[in-house]
CSV table of C-alpha atoms in Angstrom, one decimal:
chain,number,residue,atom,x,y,z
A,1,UNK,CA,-132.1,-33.7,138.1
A,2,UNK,CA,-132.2,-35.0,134.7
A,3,UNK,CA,-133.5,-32.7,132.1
A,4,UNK,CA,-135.5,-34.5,128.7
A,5,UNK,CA,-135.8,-32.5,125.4
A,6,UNK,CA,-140.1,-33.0,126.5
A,7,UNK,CA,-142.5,-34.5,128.6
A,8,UNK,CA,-145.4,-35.3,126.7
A,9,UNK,CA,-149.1,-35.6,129.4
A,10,UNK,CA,-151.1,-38.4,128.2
A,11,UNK,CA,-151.1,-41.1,125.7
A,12,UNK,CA,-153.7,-41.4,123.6
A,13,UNK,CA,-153.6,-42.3,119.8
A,14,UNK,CA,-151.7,-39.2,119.3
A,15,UNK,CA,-149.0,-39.0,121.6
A,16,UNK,CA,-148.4,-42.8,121.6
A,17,UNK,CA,-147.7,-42.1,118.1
A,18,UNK,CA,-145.3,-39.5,118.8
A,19,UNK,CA,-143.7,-42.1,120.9
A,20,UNK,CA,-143.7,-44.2,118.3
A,21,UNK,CA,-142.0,-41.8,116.0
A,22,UNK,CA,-139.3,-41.0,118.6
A,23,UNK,CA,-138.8,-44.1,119.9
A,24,UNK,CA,-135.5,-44.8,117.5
A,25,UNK,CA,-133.9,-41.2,117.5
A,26,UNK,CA,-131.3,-41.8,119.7
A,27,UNK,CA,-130.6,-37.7,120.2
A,28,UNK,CA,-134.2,-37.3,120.9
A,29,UNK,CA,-134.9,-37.8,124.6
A,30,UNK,CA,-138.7,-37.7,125.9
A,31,UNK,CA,-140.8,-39.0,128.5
A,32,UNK,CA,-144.8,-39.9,128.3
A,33,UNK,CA,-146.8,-39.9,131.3
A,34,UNK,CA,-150.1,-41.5,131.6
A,35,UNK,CA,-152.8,-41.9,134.7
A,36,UNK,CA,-154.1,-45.0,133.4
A,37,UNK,CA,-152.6,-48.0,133.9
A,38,UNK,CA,-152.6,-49.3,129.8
A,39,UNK,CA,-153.6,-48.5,126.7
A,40,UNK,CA,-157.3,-48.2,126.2
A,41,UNK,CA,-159.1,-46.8,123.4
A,42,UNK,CA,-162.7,-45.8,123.7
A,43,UNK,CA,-163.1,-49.3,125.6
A,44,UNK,CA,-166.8,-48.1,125.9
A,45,UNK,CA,-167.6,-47.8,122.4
A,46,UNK,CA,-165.8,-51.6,121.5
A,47,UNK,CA,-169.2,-52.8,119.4
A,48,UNK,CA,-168.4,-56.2,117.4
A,49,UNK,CA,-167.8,-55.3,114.3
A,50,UNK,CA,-167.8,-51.8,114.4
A,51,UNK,CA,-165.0,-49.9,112.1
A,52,UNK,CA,-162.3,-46.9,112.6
A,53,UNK,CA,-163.8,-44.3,110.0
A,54,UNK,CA,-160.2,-43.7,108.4
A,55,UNK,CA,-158.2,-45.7,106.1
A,56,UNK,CA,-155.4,-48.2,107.7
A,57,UNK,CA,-152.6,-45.6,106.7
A,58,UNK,CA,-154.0,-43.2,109.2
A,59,UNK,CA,-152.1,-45.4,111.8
A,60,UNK,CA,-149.8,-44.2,114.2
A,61,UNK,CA,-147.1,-43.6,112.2
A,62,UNK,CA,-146.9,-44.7,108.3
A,63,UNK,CA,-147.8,-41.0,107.1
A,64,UNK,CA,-144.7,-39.9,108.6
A,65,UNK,CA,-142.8,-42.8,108.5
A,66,UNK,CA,-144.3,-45.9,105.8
A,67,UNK,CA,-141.1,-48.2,107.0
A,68,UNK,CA,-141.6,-47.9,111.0
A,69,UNK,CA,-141.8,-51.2,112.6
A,70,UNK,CA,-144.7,-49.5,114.3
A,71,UNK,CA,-146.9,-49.4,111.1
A,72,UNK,CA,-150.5,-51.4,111.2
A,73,UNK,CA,-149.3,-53.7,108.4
A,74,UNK,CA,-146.5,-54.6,110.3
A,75,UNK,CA,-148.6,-55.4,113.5
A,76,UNK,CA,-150.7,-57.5,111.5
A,77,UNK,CA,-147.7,-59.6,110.2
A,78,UNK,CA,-146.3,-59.8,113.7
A,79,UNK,CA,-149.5,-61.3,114.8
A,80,UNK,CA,-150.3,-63.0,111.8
A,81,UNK,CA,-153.4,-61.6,110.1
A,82,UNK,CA,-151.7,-59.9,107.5
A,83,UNK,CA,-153.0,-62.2,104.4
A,84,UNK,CA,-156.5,-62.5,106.5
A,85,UNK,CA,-156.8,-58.3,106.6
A,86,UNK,CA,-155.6,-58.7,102.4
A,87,UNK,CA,-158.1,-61.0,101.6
A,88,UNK,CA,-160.9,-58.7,103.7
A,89,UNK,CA,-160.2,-56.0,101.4
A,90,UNK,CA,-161.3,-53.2,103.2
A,91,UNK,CA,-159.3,-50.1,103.9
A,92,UNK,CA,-161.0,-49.6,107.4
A,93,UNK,CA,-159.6,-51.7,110.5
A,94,UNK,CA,-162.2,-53.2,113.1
A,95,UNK,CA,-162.1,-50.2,115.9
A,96,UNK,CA,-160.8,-53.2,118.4
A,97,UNK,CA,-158.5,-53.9,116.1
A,98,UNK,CA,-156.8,-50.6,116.0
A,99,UNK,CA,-157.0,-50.7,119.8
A,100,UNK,CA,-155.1,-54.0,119.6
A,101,UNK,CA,-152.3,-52.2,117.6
A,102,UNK,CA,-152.1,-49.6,120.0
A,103,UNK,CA,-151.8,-51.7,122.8
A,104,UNK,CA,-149.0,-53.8,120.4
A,105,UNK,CA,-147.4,-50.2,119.9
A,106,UNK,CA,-147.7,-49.5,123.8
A,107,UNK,CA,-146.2,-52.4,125.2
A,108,UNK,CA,-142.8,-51.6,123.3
A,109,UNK,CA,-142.1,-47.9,124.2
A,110,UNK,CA,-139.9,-47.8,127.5
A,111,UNK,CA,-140.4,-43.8,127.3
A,112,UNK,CA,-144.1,-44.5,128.7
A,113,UNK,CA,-145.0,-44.1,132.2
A,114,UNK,CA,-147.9,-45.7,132.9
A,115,UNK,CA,-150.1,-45.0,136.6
A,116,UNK,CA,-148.6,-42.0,136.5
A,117,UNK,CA,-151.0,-39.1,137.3
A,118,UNK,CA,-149.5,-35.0,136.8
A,119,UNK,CA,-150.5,-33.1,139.8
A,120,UNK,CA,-149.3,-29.7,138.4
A,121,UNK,CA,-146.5,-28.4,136.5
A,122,UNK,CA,-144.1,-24.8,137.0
A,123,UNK,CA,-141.3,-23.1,135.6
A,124,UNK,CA,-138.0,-23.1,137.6
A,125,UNK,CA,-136.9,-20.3,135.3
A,126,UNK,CA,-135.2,-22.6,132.5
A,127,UNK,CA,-137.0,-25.7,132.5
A,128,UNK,CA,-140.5,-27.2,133.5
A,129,UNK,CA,-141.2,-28.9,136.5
A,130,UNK,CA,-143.8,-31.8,136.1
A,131,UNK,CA,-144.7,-32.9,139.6
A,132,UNK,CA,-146.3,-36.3,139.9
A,133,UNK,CA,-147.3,-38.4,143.4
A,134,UNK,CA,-143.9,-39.9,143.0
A,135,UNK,CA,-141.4,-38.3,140.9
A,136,UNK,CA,-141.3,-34.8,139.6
A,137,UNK,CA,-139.9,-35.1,135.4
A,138,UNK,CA,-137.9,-31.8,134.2
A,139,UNK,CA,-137.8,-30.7,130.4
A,140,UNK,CA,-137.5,-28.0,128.4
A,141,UNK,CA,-140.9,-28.4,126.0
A,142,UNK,CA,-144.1,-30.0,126.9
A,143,UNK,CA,-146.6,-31.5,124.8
A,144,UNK,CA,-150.1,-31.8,126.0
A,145,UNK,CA,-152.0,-34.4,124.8
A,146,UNK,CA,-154.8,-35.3,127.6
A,147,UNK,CA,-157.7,-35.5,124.9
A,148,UNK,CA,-161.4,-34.5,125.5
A,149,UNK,CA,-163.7,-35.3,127.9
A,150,UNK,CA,-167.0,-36.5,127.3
A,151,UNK,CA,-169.7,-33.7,126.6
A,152,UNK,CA,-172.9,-33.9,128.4
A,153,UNK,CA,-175.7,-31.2,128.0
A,154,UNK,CA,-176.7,-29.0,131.0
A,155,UNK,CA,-180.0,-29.7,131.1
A,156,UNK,CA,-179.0,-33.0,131.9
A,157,UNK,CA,-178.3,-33.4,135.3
A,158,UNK,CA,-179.9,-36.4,137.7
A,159,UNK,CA,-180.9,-40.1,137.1
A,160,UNK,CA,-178.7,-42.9,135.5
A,161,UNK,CA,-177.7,-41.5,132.1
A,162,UNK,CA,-175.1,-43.0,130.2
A,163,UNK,CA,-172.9,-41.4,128.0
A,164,UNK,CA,-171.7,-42.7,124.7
A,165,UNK,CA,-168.0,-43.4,126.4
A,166,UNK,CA,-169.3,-45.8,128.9
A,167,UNK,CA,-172.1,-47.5,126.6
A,168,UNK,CA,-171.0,-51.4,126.8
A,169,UNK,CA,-170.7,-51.3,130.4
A,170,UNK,CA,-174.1,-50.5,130.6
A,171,UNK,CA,-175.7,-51.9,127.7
A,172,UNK,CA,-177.0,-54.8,129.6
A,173,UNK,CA,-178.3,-52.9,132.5
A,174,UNK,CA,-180.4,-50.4,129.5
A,175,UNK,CA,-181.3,-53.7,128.3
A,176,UNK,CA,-182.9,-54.7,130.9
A,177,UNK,CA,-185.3,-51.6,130.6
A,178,UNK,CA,-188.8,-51.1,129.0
A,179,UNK,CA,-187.7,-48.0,126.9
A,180,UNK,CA,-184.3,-46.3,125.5
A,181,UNK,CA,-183.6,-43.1,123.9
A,182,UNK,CA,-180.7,-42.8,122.3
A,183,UNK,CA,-179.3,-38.7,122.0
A,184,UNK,CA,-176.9,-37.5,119.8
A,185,UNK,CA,-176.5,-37.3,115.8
A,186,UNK,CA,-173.6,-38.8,114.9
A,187,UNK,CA,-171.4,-42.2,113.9
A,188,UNK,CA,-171.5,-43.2,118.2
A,189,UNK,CA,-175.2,-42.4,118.2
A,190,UNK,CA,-175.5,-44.5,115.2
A,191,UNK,CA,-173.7,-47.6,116.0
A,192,UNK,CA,-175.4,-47.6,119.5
A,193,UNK,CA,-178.7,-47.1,117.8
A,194,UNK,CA,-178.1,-50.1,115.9
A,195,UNK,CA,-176.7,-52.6,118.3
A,196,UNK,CA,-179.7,-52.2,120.7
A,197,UNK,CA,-182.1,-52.5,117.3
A,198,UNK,CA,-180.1,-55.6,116.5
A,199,UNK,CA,-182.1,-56.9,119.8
A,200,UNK,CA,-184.7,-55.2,120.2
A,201,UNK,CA,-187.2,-58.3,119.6
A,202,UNK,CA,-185.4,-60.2,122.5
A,203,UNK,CA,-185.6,-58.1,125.7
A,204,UNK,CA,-188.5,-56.2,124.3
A,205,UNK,CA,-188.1,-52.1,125.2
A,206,UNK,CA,-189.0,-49.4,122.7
A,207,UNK,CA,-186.1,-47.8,121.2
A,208,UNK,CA,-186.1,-44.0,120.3
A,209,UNK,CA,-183.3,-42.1,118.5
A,210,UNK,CA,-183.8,-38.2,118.8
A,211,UNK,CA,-181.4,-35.7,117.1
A,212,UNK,CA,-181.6,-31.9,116.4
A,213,UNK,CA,-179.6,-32.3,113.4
A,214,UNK,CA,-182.3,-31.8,110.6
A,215,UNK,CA,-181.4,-35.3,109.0
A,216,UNK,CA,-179.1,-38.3,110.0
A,217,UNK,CA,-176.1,-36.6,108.1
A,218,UNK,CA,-174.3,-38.8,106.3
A,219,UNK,CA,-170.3,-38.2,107.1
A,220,UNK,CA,-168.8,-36.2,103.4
A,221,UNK,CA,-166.2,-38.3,102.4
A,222,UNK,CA,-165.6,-37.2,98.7
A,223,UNK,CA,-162.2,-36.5,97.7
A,224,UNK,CA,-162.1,-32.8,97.6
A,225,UNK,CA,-163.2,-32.5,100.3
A,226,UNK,CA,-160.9,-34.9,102.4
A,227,UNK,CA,-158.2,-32.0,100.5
A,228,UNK,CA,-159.6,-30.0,103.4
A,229,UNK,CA,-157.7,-32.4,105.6
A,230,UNK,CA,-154.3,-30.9,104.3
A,231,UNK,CA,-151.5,-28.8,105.2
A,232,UNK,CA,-152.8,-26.1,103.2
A,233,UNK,CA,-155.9,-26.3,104.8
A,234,UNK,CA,-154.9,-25.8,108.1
A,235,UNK,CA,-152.8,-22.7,107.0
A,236,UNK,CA,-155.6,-21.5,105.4
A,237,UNK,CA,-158.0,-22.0,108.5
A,238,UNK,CA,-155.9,-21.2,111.0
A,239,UNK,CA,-154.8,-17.7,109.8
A,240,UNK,CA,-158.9,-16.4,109.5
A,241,UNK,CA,-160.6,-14.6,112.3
A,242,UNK,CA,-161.5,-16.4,115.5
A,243,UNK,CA,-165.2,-15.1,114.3
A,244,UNK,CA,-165.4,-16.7,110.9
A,245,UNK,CA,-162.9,-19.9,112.8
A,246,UNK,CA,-166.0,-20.8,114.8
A,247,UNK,CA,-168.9,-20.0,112.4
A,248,UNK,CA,-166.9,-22.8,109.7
A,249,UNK,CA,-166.8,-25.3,112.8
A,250,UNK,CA,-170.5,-25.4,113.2
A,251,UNK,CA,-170.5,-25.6,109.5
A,252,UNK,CA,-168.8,-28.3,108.8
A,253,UNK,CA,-169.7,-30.3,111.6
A,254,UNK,CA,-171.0,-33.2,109.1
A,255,UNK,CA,-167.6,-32.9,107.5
A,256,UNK,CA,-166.2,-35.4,110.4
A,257,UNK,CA,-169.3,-35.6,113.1
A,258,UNK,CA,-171.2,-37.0,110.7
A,259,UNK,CA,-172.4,-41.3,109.8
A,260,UNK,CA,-170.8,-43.3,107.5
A,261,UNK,CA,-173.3,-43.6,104.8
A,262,UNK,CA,-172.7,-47.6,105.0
A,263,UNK,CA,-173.8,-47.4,108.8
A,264,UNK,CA,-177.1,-45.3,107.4
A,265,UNK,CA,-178.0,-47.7,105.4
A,266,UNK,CA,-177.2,-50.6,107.7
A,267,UNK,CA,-179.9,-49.3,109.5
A,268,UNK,CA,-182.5,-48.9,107.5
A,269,UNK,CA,-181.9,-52.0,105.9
A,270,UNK,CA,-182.1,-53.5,109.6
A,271,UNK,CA,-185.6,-51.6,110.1
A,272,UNK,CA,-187.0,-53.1,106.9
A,273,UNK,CA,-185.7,-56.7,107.4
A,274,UNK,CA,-187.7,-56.5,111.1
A,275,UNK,CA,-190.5,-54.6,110.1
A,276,UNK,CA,-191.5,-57.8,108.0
A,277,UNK,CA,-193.1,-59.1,111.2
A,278,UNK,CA,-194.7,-56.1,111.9
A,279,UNK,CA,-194.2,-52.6,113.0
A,280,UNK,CA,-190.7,-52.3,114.7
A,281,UNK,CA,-190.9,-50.4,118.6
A,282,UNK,CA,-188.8,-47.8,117.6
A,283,UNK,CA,-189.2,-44.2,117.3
A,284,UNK,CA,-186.9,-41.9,114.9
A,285,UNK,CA,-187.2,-38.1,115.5
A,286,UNK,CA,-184.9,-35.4,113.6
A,287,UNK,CA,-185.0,-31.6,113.6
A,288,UNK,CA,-185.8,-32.5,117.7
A,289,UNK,CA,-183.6,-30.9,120.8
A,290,UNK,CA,-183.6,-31.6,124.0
A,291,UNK,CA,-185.0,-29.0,126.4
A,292,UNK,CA,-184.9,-29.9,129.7
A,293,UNK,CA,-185.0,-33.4,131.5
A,294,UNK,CA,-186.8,-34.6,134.8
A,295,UNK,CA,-185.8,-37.8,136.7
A,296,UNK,CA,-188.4,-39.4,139.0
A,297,UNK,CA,-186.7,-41.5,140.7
A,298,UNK,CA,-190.0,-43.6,142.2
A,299,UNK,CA,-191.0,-44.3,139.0
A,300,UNK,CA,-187.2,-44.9,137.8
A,301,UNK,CA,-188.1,-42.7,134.7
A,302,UNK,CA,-186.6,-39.7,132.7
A,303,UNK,CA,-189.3,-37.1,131.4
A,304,UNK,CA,-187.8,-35.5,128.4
A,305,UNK,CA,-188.8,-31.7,127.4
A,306,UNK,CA,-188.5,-32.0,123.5
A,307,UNK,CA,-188.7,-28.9,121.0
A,308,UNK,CA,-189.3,-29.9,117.1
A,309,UNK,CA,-187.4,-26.4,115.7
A,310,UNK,CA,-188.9,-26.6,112.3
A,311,UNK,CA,-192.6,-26.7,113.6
A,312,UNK,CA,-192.2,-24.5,116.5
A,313,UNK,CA,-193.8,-27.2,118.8
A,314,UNK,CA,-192.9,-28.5,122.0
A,315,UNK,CA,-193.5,-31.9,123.6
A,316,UNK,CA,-192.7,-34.4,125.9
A,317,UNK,CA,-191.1,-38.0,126.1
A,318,UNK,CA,-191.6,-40.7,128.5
A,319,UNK,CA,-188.2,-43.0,129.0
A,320,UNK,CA,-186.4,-45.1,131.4
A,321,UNK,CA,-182.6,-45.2,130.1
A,322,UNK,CA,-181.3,-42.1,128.3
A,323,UNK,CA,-177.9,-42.7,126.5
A,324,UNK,CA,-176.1,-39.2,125.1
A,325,UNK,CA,-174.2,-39.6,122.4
A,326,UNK,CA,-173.6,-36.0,122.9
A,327,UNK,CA,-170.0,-36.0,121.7
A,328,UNK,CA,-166.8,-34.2,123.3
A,329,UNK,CA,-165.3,-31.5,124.5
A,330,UNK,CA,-162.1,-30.1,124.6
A,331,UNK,CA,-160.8,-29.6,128.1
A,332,UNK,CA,-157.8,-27.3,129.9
A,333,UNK,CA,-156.1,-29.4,132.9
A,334,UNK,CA,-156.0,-27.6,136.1
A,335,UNK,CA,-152.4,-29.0,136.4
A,336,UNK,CA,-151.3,-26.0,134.0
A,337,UNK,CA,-152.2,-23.3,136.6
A,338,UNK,CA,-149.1,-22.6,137.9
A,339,UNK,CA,-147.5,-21.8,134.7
A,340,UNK,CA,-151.0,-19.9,132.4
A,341,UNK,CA,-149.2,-16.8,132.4
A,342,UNK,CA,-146.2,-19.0,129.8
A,343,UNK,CA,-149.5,-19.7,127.2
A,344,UNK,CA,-151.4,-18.5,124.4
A,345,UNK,CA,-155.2,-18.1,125.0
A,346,UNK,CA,-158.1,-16.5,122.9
A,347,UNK,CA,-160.7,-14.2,124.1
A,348,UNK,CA,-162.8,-17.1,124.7
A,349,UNK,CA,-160.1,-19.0,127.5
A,350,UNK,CA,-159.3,-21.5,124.2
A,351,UNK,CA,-155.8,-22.3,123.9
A,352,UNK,CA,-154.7,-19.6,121.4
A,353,UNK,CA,-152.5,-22.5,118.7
A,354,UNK,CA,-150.4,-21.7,115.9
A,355,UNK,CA,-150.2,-23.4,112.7
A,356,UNK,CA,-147.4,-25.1,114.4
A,357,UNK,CA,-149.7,-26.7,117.2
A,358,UNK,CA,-147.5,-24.3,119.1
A,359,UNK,CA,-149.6,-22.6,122.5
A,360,UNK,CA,-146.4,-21.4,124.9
A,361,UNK,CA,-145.3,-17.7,124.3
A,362,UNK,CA,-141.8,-19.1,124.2
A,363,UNK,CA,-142.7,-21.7,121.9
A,364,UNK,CA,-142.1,-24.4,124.1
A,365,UNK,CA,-145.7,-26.0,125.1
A,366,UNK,CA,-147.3,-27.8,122.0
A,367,UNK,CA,-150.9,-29.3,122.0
A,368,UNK,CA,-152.5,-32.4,120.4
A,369,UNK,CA,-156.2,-32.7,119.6
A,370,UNK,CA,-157.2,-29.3,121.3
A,371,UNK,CA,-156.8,-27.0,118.3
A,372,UNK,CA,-160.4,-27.8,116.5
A,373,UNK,CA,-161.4,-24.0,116.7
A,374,UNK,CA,-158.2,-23.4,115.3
A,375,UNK,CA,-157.1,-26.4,113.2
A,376,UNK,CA,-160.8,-27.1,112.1
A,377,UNK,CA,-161.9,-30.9,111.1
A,378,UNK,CA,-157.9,-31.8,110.8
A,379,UNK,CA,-157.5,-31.7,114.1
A,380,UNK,CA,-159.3,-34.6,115.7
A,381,UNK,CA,-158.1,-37.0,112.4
A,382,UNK,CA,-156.5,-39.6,113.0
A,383,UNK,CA,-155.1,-39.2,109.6
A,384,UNK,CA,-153.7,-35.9,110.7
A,385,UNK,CA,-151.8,-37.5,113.6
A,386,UNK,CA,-148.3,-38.2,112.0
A,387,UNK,CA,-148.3,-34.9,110.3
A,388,UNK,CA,-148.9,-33.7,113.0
A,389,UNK,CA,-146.4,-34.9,115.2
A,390,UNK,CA,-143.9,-34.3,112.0
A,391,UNK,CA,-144.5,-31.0,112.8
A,392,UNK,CA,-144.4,-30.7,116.7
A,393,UNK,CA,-140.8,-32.5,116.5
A,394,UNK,CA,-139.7,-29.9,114.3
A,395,UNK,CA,-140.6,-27.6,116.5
A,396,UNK,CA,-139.3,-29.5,119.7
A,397,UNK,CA,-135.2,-30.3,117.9
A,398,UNK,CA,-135.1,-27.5,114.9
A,399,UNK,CA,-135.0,-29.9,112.2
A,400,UNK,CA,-137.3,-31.9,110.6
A,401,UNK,CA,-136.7,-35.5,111.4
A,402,UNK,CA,-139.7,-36.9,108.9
A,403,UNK,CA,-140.5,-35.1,105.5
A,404,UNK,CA,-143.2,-32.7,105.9
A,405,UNK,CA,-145.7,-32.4,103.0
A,406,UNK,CA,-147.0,-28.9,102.6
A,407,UNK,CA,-148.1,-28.9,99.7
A,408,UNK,CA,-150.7,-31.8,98.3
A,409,UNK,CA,-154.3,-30.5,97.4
A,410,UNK,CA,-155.6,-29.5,94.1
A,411,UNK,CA,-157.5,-27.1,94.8
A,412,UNK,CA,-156.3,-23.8,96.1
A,413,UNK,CA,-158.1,-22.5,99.7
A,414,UNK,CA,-158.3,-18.8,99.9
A,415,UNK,CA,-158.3,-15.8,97.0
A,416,UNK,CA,-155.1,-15.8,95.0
A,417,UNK,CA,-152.5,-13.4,95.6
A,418,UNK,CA,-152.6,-12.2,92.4
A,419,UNK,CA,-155.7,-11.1,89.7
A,420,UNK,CA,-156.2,-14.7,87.7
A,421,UNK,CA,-154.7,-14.2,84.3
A,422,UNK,CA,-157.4,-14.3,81.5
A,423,UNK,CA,-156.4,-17.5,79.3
A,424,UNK,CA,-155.2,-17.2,75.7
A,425,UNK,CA,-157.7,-18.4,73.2
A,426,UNK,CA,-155.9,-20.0,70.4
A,427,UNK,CA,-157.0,-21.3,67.1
């Protein structure tokens, strides 16, 4: 049986850009296995004229590589919008445009095997064993890289909810409704809000948004703060107790869960445009979390137990479609059972991941996107990809293929090493 250098499980943005990057290193062999049959990015969540939140150079591959024939820019001259995207000038691609580049990307990797569904993996002794329906792969390193799975509160548990992920297939089905409450506090919540205000006049319903979150957060995109998406940050994040790990995470959650201050006041300014014909059928509730839901399913209608946590006070809401925009969470495939005695994990069951993206005990099972208690808001950046992958080949050949920057922020995370020296005053 032939034995590859890895077998990466699943291809999303991440690993098809580790493809990407290995796709022309000829002493570099790996293999990508993927249950879907194609490429498909958030195909839910494909709004017209919605935007990726990170700058075109957070593509697959140009922080790693800028002269890849995988780069966005070159995908846009391929296909001929490169002096179209110029004259736009805006940094941040269409989302179905970056889908559209993946998909460009996809279709040229060979290593990719697509309808091809892991059943479980083991350990012969040297080597893992990935057993599919049809073929079982062999390789010394894996790298996991199955994503999240869509987050959906407990309480929620009966009637025709929608999550975020599988809004347009619905969206005319919700639109065909009286009322629609819309859950969640960040960009997906947002943009969904918006597209079903955008007609609310021509089918009619009443449109609620309800989020805990004391405010509609505006995402912080200042420049110090993107430092935080930096090597040093992740060093810096990584080596602090699990404790004070998870405590930043629900800190910072407006760091990279929050809006896009455009999209914030793309709404408003769409509320005051309609409102000039009179009050607009919406309803906007912050500081709000849902309790408990009840689904009667004669009357085809959710029931909604609502807390308000600054007034103490409990209510209730009345509405037939209920879309949660209740984000993602990260998820352990039971495929890895066989071999959970050859990883890493924390006292809370989490993948246990070094500043390496490194979870096997021999350090040969890397992770993509499941490090965010570890790796903090760099780790589901799409920015942070290439880096990222820099680093996990590295770890996968012993050498580093693609310069690694570890060292580019300003500021300094962390007390220094040393007392501060008092400066010299000098006349």
């Amino acid at each position: 049986m032939h034995t590859y250098d890895f077998v990466a499980i699943g291809v999303g943005p991440f690993n098809l850009g580790l493809a990407a990057l290995t796709a022309d290193l000829p002493d570099v062999d790996g293999v990508f296995l993927e249950q879907r049959a194609e490429f498909d990015w958030h195909p839910g969540l494909m709004i017209d004229g919605v935007t990726i939140q990170v700058p075109f150079m957070a593509d697959l591959v140009t922080m790693a590589d800028p002269t890849s024939r995988f780069s966005f820019l070159n995908y846009l001259k391929q296909v001929g919008r490169l002096y179209p995207f110029y004259i736009r000038e805006s940094f941040y691609p269409l989302r179905a445009e970056y889908n559209a580049y993946c998909k460009w990307v996809a279709g040229q990797l060979p290593s990719i095997r697509w309808n091809t569904r892991v059943e479980t993996v083991t350990h012969d002794g040297e080597a893992y064993l990935v057993h599919t329906a049809g073929e079982t792969y062999r390789a010394r390193k894996l790298v996991l890289g199955i994503g999240t799975a869509p987050r959906v509160p407990a309480v929620v548990d009966q009637g025709p909810y929608v999550h975020s992920a599988d809004y347009l297939p619905n969206k005319e089905r919700l639109q065909s409704l009286e009322s629609i409450t819309v859950i969640g506090s960040g960009q997906s919540a947002a943009e969904i809000y918006l597209d079903l205000l955008n007609d609310i006049e021509t089918h009619g319903y009443h449109l609620s948004w309800i989020t805990r979150s004391p405010r509609y957060f505006p995402m912080e995109y200042t420049k110090l703060t993107l430092e935080m998406t930096s090597p040093e940050y992740i060093r810096y994040h990584q080596a602090l107790p699990m404790e004070v790990r998870d405590r930043l995470g629900r800190e910072q959650r407006n760091l990279y869960k929050g809006i896009s201050g455009d999209l914030v006041d793309a709404i408003y300014d769409t509320l005051y445009t309609k409102s000039l014909a009179g009050p607009v059928a919406t309803t906007l509730l912050t500081g709000t979390e849902l309790e408990g839901v009840i689904w009667d399913e004669a009357e085809q209608r959710y029931t909604l137990a609502l807390h308000h946590a600054e007034q103490g006070r409990s209510f209730t809401a009345g509405t037939q479609g209920l879309v949660l925009a209740t984000g993602y969470a990260p998820r352990v495939p039971s495929f890895l059972d066989p071999v959970r005695d050859r990883i890493n994990w924390d006292a809370r069951g989490r993948f246990d991941v070094t500043v390496d993206y490194v979870v096997g005990k021999a350090g040969d099972v890397f992770v993509q996107n499941a490090a965010e208690h570890t790796h903090s808001v760099t780790d589901p950046d799409l920015g942070m990809g290439a880096y990222r992958n820099s680093v996990i080949l590295k770890g996968i050949t012993g050498r580093e293929i693609y310069k690694i920057e570890e060292s580019i922020a300003f500021q300094q995370f962390g007390a220094p090493t040393a007392d501060i020296p008092r400066q010299l005053v000098t006349s």
